[in-house]
Each structure stands twice: as C-alpha cells, then as structure tokens.
Tab-separated table of C-alpha atoms (C1' of nucleotides) in Angstrom:
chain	number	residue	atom	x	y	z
S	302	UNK	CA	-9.874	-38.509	49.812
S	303	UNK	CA	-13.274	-37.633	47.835
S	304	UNK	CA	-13.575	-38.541	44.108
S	305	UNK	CA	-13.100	-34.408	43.414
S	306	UNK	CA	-9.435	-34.243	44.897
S	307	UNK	CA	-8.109	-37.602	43.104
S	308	UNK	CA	-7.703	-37.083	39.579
S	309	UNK	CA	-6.120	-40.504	38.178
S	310	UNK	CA	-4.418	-39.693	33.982
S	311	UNK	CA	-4.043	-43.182	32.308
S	312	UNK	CA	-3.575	-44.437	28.886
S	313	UNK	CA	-4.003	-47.707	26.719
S	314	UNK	CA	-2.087	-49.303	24.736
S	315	UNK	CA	-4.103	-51.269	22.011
S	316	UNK	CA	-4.175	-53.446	18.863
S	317	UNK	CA	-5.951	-50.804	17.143
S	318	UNK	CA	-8.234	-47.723	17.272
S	319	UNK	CA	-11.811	-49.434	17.688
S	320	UNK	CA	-13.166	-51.877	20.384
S	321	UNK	CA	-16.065	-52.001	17.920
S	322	UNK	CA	-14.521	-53.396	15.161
S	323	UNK	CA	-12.807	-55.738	17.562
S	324	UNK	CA	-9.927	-54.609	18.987
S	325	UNK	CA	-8.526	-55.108	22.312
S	326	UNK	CA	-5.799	-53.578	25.215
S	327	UNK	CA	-2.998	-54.416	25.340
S	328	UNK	CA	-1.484	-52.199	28.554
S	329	UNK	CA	-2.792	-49.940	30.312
S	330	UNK	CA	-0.481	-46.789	32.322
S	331	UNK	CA	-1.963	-44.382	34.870
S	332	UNK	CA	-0.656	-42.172	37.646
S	333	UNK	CA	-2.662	-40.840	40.320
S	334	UNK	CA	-2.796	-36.952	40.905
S	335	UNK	CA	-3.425	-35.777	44.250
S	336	UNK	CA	-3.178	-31.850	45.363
S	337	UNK	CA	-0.966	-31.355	42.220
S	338	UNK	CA	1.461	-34.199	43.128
S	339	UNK	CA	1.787	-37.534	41.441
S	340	UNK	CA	1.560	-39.675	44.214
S	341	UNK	CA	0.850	-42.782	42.879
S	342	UNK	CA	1.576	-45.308	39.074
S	343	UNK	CA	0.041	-48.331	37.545
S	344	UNK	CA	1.151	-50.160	34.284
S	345	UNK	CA	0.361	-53.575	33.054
S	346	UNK	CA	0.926	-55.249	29.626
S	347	UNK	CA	-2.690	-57.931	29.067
S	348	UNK	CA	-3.016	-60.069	26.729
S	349	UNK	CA	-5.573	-59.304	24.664
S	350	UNK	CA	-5.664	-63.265	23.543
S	351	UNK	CA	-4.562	-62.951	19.675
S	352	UNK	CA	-2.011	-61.726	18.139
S	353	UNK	CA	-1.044	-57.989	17.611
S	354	UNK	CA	-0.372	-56.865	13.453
S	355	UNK	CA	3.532	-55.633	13.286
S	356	UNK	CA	2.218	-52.169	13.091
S	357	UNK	CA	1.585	-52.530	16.352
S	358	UNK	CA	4.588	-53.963	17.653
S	359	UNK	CA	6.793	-51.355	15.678
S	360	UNK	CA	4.698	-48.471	17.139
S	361	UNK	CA	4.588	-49.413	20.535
S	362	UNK	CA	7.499	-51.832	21.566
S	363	UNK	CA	4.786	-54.410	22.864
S	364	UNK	CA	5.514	-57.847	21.411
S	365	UNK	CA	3.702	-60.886	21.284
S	366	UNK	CA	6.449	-62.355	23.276
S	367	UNK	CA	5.932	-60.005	25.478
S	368	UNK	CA	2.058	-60.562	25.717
S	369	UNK	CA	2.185	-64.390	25.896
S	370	UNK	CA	2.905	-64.344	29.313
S	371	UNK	CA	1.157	-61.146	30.547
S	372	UNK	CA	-1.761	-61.289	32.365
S	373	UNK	CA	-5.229	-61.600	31.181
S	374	UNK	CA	-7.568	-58.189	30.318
S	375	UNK	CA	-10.107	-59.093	32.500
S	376	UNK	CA	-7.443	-59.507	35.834
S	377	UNK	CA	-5.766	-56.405	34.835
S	378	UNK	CA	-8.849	-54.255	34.292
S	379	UNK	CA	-10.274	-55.725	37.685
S	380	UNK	CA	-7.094	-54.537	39.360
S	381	UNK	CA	-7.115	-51.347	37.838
S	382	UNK	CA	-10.205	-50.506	38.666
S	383	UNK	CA	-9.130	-50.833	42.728
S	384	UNK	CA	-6.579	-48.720	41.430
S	385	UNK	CA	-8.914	-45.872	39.958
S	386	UNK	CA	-11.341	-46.313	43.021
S	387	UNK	CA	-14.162	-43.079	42.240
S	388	UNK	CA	-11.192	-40.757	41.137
S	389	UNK	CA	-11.774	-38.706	38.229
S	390	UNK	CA	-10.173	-39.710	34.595
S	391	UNK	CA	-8.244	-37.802	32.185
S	392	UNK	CA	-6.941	-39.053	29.275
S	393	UNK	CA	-5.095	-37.124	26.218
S	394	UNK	CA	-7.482	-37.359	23.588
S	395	UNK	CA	-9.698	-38.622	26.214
S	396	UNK	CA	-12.547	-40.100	23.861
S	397	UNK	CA	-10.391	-42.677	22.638
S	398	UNK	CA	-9.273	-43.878	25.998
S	399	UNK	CA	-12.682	-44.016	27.445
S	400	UNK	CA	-14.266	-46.138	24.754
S	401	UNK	CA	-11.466	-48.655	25.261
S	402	UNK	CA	-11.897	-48.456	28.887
S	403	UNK	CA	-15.681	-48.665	28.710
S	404	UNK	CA	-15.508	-51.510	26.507
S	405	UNK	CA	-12.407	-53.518	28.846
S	406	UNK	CA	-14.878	-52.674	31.913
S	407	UNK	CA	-18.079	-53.862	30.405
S	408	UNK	CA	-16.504	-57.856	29.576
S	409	UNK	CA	-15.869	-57.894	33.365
S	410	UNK	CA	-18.881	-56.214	34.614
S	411	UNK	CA	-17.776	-52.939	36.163
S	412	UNK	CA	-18.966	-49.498	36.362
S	413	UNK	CA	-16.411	-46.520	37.697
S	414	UNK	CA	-17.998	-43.317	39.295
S	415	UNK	CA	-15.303	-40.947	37.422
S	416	UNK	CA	-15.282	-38.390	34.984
S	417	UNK	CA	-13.594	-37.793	32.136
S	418	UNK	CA	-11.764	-34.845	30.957
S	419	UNK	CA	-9.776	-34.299	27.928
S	420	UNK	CA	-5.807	-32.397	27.980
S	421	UNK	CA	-6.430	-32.237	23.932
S	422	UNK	CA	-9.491	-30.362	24.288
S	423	UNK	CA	-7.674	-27.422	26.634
S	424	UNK	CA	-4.806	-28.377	25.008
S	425	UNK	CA	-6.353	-26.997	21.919
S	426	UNK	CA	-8.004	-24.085	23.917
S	427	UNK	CA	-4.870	-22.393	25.959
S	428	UNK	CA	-1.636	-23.709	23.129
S	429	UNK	CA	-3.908	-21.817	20.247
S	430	UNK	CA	-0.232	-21.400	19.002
S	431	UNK	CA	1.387	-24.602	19.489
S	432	UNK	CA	2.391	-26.839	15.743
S	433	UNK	CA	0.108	-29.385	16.572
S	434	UNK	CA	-1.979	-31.008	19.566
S	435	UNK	CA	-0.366	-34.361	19.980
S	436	UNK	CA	1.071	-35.055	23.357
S	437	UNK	CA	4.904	-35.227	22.059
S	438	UNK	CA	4.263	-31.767	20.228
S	439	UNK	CA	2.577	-30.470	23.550
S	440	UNK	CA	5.272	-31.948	25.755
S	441	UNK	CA	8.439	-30.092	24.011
S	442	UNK	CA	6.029	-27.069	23.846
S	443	UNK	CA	6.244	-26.398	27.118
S	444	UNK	CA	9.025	-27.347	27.790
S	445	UNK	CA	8.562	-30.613	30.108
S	446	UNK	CA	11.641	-32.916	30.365
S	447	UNK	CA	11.665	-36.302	28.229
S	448	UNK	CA	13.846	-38.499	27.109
S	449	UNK	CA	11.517	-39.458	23.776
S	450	UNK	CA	9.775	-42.874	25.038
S	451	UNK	CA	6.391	-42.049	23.584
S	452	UNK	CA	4.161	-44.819	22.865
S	453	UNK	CA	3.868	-47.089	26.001
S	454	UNK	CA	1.110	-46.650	27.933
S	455	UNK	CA	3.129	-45.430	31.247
S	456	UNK	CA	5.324	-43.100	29.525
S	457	UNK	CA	2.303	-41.351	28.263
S	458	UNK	CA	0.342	-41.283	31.099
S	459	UNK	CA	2.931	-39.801	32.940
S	460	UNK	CA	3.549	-36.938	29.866
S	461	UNK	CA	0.394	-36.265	30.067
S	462	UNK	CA	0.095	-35.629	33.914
S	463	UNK	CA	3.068	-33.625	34.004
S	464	UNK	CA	1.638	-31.495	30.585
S	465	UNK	CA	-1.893	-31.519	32.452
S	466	UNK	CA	0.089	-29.679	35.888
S	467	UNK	CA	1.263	-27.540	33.425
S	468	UNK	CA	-1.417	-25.881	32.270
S	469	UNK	CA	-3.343	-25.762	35.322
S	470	UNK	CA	-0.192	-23.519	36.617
S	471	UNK	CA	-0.880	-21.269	33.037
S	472	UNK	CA	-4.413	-21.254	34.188
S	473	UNK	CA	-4.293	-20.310	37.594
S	474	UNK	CA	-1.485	-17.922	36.882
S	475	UNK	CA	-3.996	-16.276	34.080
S	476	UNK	CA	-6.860	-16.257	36.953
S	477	UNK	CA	-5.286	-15.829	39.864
S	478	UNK	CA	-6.062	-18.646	41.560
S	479	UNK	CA	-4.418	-21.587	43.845
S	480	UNK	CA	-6.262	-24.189	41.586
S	481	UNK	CA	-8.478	-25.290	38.967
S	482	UNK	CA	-11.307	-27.013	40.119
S	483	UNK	CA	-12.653	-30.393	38.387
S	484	UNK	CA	-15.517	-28.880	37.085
S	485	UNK	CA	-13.984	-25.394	35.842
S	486	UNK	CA	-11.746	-28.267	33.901
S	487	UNK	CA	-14.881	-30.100	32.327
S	488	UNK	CA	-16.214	-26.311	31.177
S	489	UNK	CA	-13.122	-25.716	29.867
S	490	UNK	CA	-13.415	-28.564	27.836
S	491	UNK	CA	-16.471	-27.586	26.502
S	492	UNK	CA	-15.692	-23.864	26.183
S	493	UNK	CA	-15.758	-22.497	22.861
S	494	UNK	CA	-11.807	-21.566	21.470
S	495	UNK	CA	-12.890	-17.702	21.173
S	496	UNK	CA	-14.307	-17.326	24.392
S	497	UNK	CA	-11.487	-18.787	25.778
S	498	UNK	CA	-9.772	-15.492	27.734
S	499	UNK	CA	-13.514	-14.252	28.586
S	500	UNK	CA	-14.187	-17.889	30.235
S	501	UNK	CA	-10.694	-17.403	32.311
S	502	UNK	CA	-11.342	-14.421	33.202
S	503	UNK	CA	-14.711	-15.795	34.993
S	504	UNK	CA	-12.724	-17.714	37.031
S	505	UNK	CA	-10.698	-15.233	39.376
S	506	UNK	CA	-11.702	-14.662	42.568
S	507	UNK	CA	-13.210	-11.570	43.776
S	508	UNK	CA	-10.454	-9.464	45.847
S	509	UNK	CA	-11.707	-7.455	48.346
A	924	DT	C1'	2.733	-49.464	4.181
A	925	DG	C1'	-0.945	-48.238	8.367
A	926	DC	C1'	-5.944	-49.765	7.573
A	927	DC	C1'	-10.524	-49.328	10.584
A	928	DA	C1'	-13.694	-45.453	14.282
A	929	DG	C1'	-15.375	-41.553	16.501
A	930	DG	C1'	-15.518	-36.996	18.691
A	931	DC	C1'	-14.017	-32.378	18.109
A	932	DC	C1'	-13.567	-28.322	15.345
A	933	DC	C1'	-13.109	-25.340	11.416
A	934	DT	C1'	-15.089	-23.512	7.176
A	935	DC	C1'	-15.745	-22.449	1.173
A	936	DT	C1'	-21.141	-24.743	7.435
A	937	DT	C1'	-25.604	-26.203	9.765
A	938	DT	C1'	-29.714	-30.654	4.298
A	939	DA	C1'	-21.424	-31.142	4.651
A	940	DG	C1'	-16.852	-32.234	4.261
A	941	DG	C1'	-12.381	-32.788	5.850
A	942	DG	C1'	-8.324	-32.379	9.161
A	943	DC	C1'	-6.769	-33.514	13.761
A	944	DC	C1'	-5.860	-36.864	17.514
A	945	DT	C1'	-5.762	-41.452	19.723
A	946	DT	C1'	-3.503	-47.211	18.555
DNA sequence: TGCCAGGCCCTCTTTAGGGCCTT
C-alpha cells in the first residue's frame, strides 16, 4: 500500500492551543482510510507530565486521574508513528493538529513522509451554506450519525473521516468521477472559494 | 470564566483588522 492510497485522519487532544507557549498532548485518535473504508483506529491518552487546568478536563473528559497512569508522550508518539507509517494526514482544522504533531515528533526525533490536508478548508469551499465550519456543525449538516461525544480525540477523528467520505462522494458525484485523488484534495485546499465550481469542473474526466 | 497562537479568509484590504476554527 503506497503513501497515496493510505490516508490516516487523527486528532489531539491537548492542554491548550500552543506547543509554543508550552503546551502538551494529551491523546491522540486516528483511523486509517484505505479505498474509502476505515480499516483501521488508534487512540491513546499520554501524559503530558503536569497537570491539565479544569478547562480542560470539563471540555474534554480527560482527567488527571486519568493521565497519571497513561503512558508517556514520547512512547505514544513513537507508536503512533508505526501506526501512520508514510500515509497521508488529515486533520479538521488541520494546522492546529500538525503543529502539535510536529512539535510531539520533534522531542522524540522523528520525521513522517505525509501530507497534510485540511476538511475545514473544503469544508469551507463545498458547505458555502452550512451555519458554521466546526466539525459538530459539519457533522449534523450532512447528516452523519452521532450520538454527541465530541471532544475526545477518537470520537473526532472518526467524525471527521466519516464527514471527509462525505464530501469526496459530493465531489465525485459533482465531477463524475470514482475518486478524488490526494493531490486534487491538496488543490482544493488551496482553491480560491469563487472558483470553486470552475475548479470541479476541471476535474471530470473526458468521455469519449 | 476560557486565556494564549496561528493560519485562513473576508472586507470598510494589500502600509490592516477582525472573525473563524482547533484545545
């Protein structure tokens, strides 16, 4: 299985919204997405070695109980980068994942091969019409089964696959084809909102 | 009671400011 036909959607759970100013995961959820299946989950709580502010256990259900006998960061993040292998990333709001994952891979030394792309960037592109653009929004939006568990880092990961599947079936449904490659994705990301229909309509094949 | 940061994106823009989204 090449790096373009694994596409692995994770999210972290952390003690705040900047490994720069300090802070640290706390778990980390993926699933693995191969030929528009989920065939494959990882979750782990880490302790992140301090304690997390109430905020944080209010928002996500993680409590330091919980964390003082989790596993370190560094054996987590080396395990979940078997995990990832060279598949390709995607992440709702996607820039804030990869800084924490950069950061959580730099402490132990690793490098991954993947790429990122973003479901709030096409989010934003092909829901033009949605409320809003956060995952829970997105997720009742088109109508994806949940029972409401938002916030924990498996849950979301697994949203987030199911809303990504969606849209590639609005997309290939829109162009006419069997499925969106990784690098029609990363354009898309990039693709200005207006020129949204004119950039789908690139993509269909030519019928003879 | 969310605070921080940072990238994206829009507009009353580009020599800027503010909302959205993530925890």
């Amino acid at each position: 299985m090449s790096r373009a036909d694994s596409l692995v959607v994770l999210d972290f759970e952390t003690t705040g919204l900047s490994p720069d100013m300090g802070d640290r995961a706390i778990e980390i959820g993926a699933v693995k997405i191969e030929e528009g299946v989920i065939v494959d989950q990882f979750q782990a709580l880490m302790n992140p070695g301090r304690r997390v502010d109430p905020f944080i256990e209010r928002y996500t259900g993680i409590t330091n109980t919980m964390l003082t006998s989790a596993d370190s960061c560094a054996d987590v993040m080396a395990d979940f980068a078997e995990f990832i292998g060279d598949s390709n990333l995607l992440a709702h709001n996607a820039s804030f994942d990869k800084r924490f994952l950069d950061a959580e891979f730099q402490r132990i030394k690793h490098q991954y091969r993947g790429e990122f792309i973003c479901s709030l960037l096409v989010s934003r592109r092909i829901f033009q019409n949605a409320p809003n653009h956060k995952l829970g929004t997105l997720v009742g939006y088109c109508n994806i089964e949940s029972n409401g568990a938002f916030h924990r880092a498996l849950y979301d990961s697994e949203m987030t696959a199911k809303l990504w599947l969606a849209i590639i079936d609005i997309i290939c449904q829109r162009s006419n084809l069997e499925t969106l490659p990784f690098n029609a994705a990363q354009k898309l990301c990039k693709t200005p909102k207006k020129s949204i229909d004119k950039y789908l309509e690139s993509l269909k094949p030519i019928v003879a």
